[in-house]
XYZ file of C-alpha atoms in Angstrom:
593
model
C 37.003 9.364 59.118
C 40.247 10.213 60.732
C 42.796 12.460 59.828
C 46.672 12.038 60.629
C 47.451 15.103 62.455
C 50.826 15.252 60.028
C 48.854 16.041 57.331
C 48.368 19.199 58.491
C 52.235 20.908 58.129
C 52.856 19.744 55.269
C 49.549 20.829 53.524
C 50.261 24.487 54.782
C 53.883 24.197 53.487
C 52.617 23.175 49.963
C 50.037 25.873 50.137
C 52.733 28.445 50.714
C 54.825 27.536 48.074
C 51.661 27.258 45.643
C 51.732 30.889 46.745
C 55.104 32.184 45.057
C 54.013 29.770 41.876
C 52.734 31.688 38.000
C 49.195 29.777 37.445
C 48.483 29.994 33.708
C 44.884 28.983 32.395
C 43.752 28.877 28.487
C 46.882 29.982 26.510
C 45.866 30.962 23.723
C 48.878 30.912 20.466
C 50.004 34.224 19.729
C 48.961 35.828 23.203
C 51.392 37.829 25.976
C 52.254 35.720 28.696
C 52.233 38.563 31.167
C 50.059 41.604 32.088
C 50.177 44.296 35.061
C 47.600 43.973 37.383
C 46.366 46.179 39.825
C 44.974 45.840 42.935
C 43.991 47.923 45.451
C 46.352 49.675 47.270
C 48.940 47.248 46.640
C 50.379 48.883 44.246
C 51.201 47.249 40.610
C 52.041 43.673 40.939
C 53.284 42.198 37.892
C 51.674 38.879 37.292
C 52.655 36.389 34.873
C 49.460 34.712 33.341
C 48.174 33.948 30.278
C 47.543 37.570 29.037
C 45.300 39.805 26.628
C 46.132 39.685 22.587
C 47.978 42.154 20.875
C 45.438 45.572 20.314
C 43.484 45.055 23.315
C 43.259 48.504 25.250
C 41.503 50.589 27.337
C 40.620 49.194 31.149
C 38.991 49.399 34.518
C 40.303 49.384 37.945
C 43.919 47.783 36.616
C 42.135 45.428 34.041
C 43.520 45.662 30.335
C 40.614 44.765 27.647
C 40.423 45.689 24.265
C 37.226 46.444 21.586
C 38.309 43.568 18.857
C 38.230 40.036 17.383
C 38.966 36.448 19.301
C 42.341 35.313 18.353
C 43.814 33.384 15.867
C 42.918 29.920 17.293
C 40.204 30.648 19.902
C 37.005 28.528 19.619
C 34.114 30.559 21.665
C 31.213 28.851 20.743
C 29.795 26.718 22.667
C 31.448 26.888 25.709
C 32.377 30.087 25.611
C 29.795 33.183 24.795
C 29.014 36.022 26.282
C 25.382 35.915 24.752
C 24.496 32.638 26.166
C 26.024 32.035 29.481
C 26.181 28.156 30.537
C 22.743 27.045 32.936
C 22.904 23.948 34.907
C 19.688 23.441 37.713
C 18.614 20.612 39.843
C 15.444 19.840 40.849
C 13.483 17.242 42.756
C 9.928 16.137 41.692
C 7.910 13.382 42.777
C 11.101 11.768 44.660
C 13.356 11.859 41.720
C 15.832 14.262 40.977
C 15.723 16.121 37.425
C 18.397 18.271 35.870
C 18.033 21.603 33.214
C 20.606 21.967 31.404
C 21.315 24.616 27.919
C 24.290 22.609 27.000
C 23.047 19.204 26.546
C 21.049 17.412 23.687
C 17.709 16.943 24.085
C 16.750 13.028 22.586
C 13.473 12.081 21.944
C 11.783 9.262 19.996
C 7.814 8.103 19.166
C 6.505 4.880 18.333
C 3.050 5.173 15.785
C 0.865 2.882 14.382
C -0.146 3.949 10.804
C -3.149 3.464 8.478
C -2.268 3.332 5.440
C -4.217 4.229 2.329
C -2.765 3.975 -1.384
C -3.168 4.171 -4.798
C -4.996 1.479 -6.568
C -5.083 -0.349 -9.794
C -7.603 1.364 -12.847
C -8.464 0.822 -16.256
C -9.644 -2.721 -17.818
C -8.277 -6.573 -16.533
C -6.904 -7.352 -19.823
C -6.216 -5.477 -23.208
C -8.012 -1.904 -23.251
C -8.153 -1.309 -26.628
C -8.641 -2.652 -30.229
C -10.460 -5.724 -29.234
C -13.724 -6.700 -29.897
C -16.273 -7.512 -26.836
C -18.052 -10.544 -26.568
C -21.019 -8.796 -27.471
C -19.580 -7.832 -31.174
C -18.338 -11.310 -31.532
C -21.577 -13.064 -30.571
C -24.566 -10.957 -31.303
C -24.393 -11.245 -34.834
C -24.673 -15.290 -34.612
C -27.066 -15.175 -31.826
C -29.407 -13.351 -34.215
C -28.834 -15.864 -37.287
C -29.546 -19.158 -38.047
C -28.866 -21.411 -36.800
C -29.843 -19.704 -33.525
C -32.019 -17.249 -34.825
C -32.351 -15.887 -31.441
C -32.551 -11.962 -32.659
C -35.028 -11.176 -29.374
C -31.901 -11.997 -26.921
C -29.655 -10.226 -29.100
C -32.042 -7.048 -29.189
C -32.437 -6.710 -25.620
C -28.453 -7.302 -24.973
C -27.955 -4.675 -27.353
C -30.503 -2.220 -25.909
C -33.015 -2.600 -28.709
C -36.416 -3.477 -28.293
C -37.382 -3.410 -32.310
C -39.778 -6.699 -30.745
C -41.567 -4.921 -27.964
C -40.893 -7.451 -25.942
C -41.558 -7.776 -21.960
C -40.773 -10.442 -19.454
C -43.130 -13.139 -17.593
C -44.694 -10.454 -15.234
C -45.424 -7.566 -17.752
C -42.321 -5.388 -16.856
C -40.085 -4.200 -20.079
C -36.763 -6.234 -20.652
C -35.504 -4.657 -23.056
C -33.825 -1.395 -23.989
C -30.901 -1.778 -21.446
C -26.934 -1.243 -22.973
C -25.832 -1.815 -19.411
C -26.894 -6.098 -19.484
C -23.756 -7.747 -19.357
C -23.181 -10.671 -21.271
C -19.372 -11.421 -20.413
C -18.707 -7.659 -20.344
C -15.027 -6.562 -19.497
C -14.335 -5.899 -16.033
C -12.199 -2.411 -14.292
C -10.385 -3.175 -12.249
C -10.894 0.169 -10.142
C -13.732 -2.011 -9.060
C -10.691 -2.615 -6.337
C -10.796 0.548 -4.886
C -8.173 1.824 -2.810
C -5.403 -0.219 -0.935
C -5.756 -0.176 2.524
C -3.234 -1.964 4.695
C -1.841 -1.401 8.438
C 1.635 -0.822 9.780
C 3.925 0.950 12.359
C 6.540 3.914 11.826
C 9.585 4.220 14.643
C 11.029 7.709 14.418
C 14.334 9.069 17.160
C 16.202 11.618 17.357
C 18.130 14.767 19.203
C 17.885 18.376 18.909
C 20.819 20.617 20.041
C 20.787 23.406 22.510
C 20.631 25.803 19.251
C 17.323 23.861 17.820
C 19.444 21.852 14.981
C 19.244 18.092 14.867
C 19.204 14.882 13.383
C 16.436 12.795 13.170
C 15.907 8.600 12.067
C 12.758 6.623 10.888
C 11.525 3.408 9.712
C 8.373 2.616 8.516
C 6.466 -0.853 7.367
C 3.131 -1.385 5.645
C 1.680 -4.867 5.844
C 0.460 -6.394 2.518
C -3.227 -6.544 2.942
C -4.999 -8.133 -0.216
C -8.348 -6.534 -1.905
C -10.090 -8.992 -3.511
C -12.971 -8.754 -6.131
C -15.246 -11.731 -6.886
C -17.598 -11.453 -9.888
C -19.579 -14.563 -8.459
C -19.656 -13.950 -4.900
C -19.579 -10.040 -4.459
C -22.011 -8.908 -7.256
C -25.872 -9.411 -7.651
C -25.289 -12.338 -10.479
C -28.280 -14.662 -10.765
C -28.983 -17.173 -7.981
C -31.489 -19.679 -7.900
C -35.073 -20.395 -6.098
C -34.612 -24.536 -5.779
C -35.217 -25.963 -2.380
C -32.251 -28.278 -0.878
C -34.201 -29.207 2.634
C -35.194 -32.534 1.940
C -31.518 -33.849 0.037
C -28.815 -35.496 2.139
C -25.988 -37.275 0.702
C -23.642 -39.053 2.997
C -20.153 -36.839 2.411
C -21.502 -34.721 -0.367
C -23.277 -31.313 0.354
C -26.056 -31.707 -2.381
C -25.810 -27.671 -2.592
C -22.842 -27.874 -3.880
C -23.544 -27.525 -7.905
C -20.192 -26.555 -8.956
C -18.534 -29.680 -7.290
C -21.374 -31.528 -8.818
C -20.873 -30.045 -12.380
C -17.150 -30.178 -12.440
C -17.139 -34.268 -11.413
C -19.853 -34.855 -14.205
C -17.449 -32.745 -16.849
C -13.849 -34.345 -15.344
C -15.950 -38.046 -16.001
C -15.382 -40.448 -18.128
C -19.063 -40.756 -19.010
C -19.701 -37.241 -19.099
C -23.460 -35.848 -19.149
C -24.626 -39.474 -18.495
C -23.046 -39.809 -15.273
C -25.448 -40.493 -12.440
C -25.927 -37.416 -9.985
C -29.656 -38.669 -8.751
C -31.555 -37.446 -7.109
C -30.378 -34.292 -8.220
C -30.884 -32.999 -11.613
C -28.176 -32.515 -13.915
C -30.413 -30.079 -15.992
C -31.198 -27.892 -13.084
C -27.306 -28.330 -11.713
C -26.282 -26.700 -15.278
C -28.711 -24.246 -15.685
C -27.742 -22.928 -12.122
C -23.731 -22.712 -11.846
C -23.228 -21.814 -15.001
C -22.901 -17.923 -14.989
C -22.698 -15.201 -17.312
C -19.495 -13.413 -15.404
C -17.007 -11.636 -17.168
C -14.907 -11.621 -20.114
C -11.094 -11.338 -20.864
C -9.756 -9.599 -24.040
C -6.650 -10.347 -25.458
C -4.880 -9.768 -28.498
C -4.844 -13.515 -30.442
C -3.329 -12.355 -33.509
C -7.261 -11.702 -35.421
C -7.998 -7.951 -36.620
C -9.952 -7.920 -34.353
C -8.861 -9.985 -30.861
C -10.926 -12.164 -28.479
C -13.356 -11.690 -25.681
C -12.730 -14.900 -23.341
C -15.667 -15.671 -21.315
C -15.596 -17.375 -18.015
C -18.731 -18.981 -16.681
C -17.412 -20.568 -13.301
C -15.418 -17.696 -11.902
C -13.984 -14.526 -12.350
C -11.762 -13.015 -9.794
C -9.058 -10.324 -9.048
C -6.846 -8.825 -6.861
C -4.661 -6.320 -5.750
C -2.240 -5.662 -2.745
C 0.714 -3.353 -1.860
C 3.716 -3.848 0.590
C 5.616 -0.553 1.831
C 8.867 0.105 3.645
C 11.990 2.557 4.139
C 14.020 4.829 5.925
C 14.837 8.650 6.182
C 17.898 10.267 7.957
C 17.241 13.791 8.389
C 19.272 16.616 9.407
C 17.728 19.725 10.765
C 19.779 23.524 10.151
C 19.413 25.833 13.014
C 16.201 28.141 12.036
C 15.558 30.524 9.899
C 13.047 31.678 11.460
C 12.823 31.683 15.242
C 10.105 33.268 17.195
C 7.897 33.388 20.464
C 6.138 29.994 19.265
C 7.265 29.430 15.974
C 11.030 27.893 14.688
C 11.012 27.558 11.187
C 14.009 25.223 10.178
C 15.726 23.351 6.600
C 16.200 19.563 6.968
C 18.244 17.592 4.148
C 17.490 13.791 4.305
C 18.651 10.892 2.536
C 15.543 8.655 1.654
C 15.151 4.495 0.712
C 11.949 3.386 -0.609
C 10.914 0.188 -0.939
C 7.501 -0.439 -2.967
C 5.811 -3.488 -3.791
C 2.795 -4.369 -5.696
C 0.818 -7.171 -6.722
C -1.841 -7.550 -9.270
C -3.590 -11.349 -9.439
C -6.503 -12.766 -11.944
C -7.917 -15.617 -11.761
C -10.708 -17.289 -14.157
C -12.327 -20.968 -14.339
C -14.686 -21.873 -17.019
C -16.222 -25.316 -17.362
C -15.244 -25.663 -20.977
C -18.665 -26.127 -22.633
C -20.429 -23.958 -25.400
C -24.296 -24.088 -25.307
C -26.893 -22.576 -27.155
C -30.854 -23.272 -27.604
C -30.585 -26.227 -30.329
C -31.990 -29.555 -28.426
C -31.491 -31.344 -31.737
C -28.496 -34.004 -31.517
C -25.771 -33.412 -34.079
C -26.334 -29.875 -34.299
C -22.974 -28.052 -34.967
C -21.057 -26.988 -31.839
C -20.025 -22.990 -32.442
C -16.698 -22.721 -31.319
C -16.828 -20.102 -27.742
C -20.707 -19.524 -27.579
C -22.262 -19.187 -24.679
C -25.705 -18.614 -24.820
C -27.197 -16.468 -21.693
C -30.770 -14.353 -21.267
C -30.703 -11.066 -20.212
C -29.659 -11.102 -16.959
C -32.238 -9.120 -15.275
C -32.809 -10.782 -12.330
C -36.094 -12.724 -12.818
C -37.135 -16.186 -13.356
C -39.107 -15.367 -16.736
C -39.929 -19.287 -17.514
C -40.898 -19.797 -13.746
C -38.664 -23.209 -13.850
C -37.455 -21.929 -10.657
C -33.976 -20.494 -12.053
C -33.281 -17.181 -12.204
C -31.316 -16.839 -15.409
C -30.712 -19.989 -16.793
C -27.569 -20.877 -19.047
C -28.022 -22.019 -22.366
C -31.547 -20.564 -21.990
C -33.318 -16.979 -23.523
C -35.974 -18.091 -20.840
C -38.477 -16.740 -23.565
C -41.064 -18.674 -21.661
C -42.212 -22.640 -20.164
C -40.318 -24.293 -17.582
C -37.525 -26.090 -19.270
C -35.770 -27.312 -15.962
C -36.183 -29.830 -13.359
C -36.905 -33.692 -12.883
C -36.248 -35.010 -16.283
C -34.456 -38.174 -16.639
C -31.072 -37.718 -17.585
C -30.393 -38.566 -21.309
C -27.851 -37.646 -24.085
C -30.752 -35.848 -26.399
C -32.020 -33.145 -23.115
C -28.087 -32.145 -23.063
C -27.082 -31.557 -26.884
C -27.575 -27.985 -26.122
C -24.899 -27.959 -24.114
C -21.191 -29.513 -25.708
C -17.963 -30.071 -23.949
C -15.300 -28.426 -25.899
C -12.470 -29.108 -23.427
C -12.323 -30.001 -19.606
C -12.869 -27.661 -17.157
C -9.978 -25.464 -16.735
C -8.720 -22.193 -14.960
C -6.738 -19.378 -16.464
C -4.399 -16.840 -14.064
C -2.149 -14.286 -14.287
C 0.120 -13.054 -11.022
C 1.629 -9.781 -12.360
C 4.221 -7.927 -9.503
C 6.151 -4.435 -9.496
C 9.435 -4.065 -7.032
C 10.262 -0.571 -6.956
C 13.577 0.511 -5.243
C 14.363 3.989 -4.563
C 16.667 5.987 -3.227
C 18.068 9.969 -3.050
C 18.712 12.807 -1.280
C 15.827 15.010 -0.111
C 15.260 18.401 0.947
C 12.513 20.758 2.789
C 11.494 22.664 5.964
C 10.088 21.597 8.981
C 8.206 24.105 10.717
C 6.787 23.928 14.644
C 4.174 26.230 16.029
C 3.655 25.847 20.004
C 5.040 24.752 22.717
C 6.712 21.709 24.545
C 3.027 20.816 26.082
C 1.191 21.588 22.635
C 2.178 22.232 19.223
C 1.351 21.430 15.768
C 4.545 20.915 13.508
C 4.745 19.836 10.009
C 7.377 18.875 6.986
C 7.554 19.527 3.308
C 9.875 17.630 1.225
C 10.609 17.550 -2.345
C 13.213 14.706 -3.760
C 14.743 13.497 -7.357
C 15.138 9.656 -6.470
C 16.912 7.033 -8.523
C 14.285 4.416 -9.164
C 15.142 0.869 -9.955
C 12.198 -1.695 -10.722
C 11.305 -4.955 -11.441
C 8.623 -6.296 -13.273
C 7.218 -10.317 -13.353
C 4.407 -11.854 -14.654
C 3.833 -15.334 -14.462
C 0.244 -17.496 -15.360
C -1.392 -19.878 -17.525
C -4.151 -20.810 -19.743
C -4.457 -17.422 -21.418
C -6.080 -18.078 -24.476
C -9.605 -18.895 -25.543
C -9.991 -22.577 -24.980
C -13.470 -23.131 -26.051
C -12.427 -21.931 -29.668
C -9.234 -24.320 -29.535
C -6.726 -21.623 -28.803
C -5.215 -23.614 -26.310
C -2.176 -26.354 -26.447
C -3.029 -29.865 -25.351
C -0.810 -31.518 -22.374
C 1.908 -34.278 -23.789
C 3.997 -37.026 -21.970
C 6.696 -34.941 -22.051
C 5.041 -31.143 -21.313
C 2.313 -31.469 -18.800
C 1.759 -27.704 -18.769
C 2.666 -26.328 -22.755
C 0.472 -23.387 -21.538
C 2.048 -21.911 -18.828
C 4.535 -18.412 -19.421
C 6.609 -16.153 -17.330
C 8.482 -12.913 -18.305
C 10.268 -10.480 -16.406
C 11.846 -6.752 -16.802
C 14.322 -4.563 -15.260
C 14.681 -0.986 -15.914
C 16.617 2.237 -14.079
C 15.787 5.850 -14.422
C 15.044 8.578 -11.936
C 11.558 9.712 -9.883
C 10.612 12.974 -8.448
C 8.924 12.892 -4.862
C 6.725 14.971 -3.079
C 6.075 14.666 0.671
C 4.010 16.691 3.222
C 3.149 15.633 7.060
C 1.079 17.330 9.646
C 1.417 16.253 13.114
C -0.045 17.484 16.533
C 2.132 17.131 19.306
C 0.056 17.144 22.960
C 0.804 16.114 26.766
C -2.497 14.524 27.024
C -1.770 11.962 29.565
C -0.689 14.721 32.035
C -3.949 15.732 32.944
C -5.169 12.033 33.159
C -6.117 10.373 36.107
C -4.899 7.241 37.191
C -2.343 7.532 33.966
C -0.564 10.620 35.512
C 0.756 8.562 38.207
C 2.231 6.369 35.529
C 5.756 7.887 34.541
C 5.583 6.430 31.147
C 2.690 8.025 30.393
C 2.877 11.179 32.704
C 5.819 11.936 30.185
C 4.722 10.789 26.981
C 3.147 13.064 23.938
C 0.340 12.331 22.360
C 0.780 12.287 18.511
C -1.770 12.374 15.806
C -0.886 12.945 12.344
C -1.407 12.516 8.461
C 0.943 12.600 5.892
C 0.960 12.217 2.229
C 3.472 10.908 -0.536
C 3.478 11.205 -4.316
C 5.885 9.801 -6.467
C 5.991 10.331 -10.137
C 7.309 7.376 -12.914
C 6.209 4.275 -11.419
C 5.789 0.995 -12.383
C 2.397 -0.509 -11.656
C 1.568 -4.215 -12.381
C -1.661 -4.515 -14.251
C -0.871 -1.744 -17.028
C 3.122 -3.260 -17.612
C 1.109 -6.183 -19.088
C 0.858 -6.570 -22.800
C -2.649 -9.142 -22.855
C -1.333 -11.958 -25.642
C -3.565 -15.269 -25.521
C -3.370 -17.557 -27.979
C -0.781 -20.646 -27.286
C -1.292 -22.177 -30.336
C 0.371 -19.210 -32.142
C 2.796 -18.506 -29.998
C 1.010 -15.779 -28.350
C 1.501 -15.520 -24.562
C 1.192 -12.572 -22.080
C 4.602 -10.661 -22.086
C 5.867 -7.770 -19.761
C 5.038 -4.440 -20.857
C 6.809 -1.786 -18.591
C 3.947 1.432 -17.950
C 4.714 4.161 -15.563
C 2.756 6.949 -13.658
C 2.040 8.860 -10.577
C 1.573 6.580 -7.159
C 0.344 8.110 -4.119
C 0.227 6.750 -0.457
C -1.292 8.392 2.810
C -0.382 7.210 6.312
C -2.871 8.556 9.402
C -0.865 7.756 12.294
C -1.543 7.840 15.989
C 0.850 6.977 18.786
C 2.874 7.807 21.944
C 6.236 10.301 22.249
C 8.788 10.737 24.322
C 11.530 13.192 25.400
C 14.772 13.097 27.556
């Protein structure tokens, strides 16, 4: 560079006149503007500066301080402090150059995926109490005439006045536990597990306060529970090797069944070489049963022979802005802080049933015109066995009290008066869903024990939330349809059976939160990831955490079971509240700047 050698007068001119010039630096309101100075042997020089507040005395070597207060006006902290001077180093490592700082924020931010575990639903899939079971209903005509079956109706009632034992010698009887369209819990569910991901970021000051952001999702992940297909309910011994039906899986019995039923000729259409007996006998199950109030003393038990399923799933997400206080606490390892946090919740829940029956009642009269009793269906003890060795285990419309009733007869109307068609096939559901908003301040402590390379550190909250929900339940074909409690379809109202109802309601909903988290700098001391700088610097985290919130809405106890369409009666909302609880195991990577 070059430099005009007439710079050089007129800089030394403008330094000496800089010379006989009064410099003043942080006036402060309400302070002298001049102070005597001494130095050396100079004597006293009088030099006009910003000077020393009123009261301040005392001195050393020409220097006027005083023992008291800042000023009216003066702002010490941060900048200024005695008790923490201002530290600024650079540093170089790995080629890069770093910089320390006590003045500056320190940001940080970690990225987790979450397990998520949560309450699920309890108690019975329909109405819980003051209806009568299937069992009370039917027992009592099972045992009378014109069935006069009281053997079946011992053993399902865990009897054995008879002394009665199956085909192979082994007691039947004497069992409570045989279901014969028992009611089903619905804690047969078990817990809701789903997955998700929680983003939290942040900053810490120099003094250890801070503010800190999160958002967290949990995916809906449906639990399903199958009467048919997940429980040991009879199955059948017939051999399918040697069918094959161009298009049509001879296996198949439902499909079978359901296109004899839904034809116009009924039990007389032609399903050879199969047989129509053994096709029957083998779908037809002895699942569960629905209770519902249909305006009786007493209520219903509806049974469903074809299918019997439910289901239950759960949808989480929110945000918390948190501020941490300096500590309270704050010692070699340990900072003990208060946070206050503002909180939004968003819950959702979904409850789902779903039945199909095929519509026919069937007992063990073989005589044609015998009456048809409205909602029987006539099952053995379901224990498993083929006890008339006809090569079905459990055969509908059957006690299987011994001789092999099934298999290879002609098809005829006579063979199938046992069993009647009381309507078509049909299927019954319910969807039932909870939306829970809430919202509210929060506050707790979060407490850190460690260090930057390793610590565990951990939050308690509590929380009084305003809570506003939503309840729907929509369906149809709730009602016992084999006893005629169903509407029929018109020209002009294709589905007469179908409902929906809905609530909304607002009150309040305590909360109660506590995380543990480990903190670690794992990848440090990993080879071939060390070299990586996004790992070299990241933090291992592993954590759990655990919420409970009181007063909540859950979908498959706000239902109030109604199910009879031909009164009126349909499934309405019925609003029930209690305590939820979610846990979230998270695992992920951290980072600080």
């Amino acid at each position: 560079m070059r430099v005009q050698p007439w710079l050089t007068p007129i800089l030394s001119l403008l330094l000496l006149v800089s010379y006989a010039r009064n410099a003043q630096a942080q006036v402060v309101p309400g302070m002298q503007t001049s102070a005597v100075h001494s130095v050396g042997n100079l004597g006293s020089t009088e030099m006009p500066y910003a000077g020393l507040p009123p009261g301040y005395t005392g001195g050393n070597q020409g220097f006027v301080h005083a023992a008291g207060g800042a000023p009216d006006g003066a702002q010490p902290w941060p900048t200024i402090t005695p008790y923490d001077p201002m530290f600024s180093q650079h540093y170089t490592e790995n080629g890069l150059w770093h910089r320390i700082t006590n003045n500056s924020k320190s940001y940080w931010a970690t990225f987790d995926y979450i397990r998520t575990i949560s309450k699920g639903p309890h108690g019975i899939v329909g109405a819980e109490s003051g209806v009568q079971s299937y069992k009370d209903e039917f027992l009592p005509i099972i045992s009378n005439a014109p069935i006069s079956d009281q053997a079946t109706a011992d053993q399902f009632r865990g009897t054995n006045t008879m002394n009665l034992t199956n085909s192979i010698g082994q007691f039947a009887a004497g069992v409570p536990q045989f279901n014969y369209y028992n009611w089903q819990n619905s804690s047969q569910l078990g817990k809701n597990r789903s997955d998700g991901l929680r983003l939290r970021a942040g900053f810490f000051n120099p003094d250890d306060s801070g503010l800190s952001l999160e958002l967290l999702w949990s995916a809906r992940d449906p639990n399903t529970w199958s009467v048919r297909t997940r429980s040991a309910i009879n199955t059948t011994a017939l051999n399918y090797s040697n069918l094959d039906f161009s298009g049509n899986d001879p296996r198949d019995y439902e499909a079978t069944l359901l296109r004899v039923l839904n034809s116009p000729t009924g039990f007389l259409t032609d399903v050879a070489p199969l047989d129509l007996e053994e096709i029957i006998e083998t779908t037809l199950k002895n699942l569960r049963g629905l209770p519902v109030f249909d305006g009786s003393f007493a209520g219903t038990t509806i049974p469903f022979d074809l299918e019997f399923t439910i289901e239950h799933s759960a949808e989480q997400y929110g945000a918390v802005a948190s501020w941490y206080a300096t500590p309270i606490v704050r010692k070699k390892g340990l900072l003990v802080r208060p946070l206050v946090s503002v909180r939004y919740f968003n819950l959702g829940e979904q409850f789902r049933f779903r039945g199909r029956d095929s519509g026919l009642v069937y007992d063990n009269q073989q005589t044609l015109g015998d009456p048809l009793i409205p909602g029987l269906k006539l099952h053995p003890v379901p224990n498993g066995l083929d006890d008339n060795t006809d090569g079905i285990i459990d055969n509908a419309g059957d006690s299987e009290a011994g001789g092999g009733a099934g298999g290879g007869a002609a098809v005829d109307a006579v063979q199938f008066d046992e069993f009647k068609i009381a309507v078509a096939p049909y299927t019954a559901y319910l969807n039932a869903e909870t939306r829970t908003h809430l919202a509210g301040p929060e506050v707790g402590l979060r407490y850190d024990l460690g260090s930057d390379h390793f610590k565990f550190w951990g939050q308690t909250k509590v929380a009084l939330l305003a809570n506003h929900e939503t309840t729907r339940i929509e369906g149809d074909n709730i009602g016992a349809a084999t006893k005629g409690d169903l509407l029929n379809p018109t020209p002009t109202n294709a589905t007469p059976n179908k409902f929906s109802d809905k609530e909304d309601h607002n009150h309040v909903s305590p909360m109660f939160e506590q995380g543990i988290y480990m903190d670690a700098q794992l990848f440090h001391y990993v080879p071939v990831l060390n070299r990586i700088s996004l790992f070299d610097e990241a933090n291992f985290q592993l954590g759990y955490t655990v919420v409970v919130i009181g007063e909540v809405a859950r979908p498959h106890e706000s239902i109030k079971w109604l199910g009879n369409p031909s009164q009126g009666l349909f499934p309405k909302v019925s609003t029930s509240r209690e305590s939820w609880w979610t846990q979230y195991w998270n695992f992920g990577l951290g980072w600080t700047y």
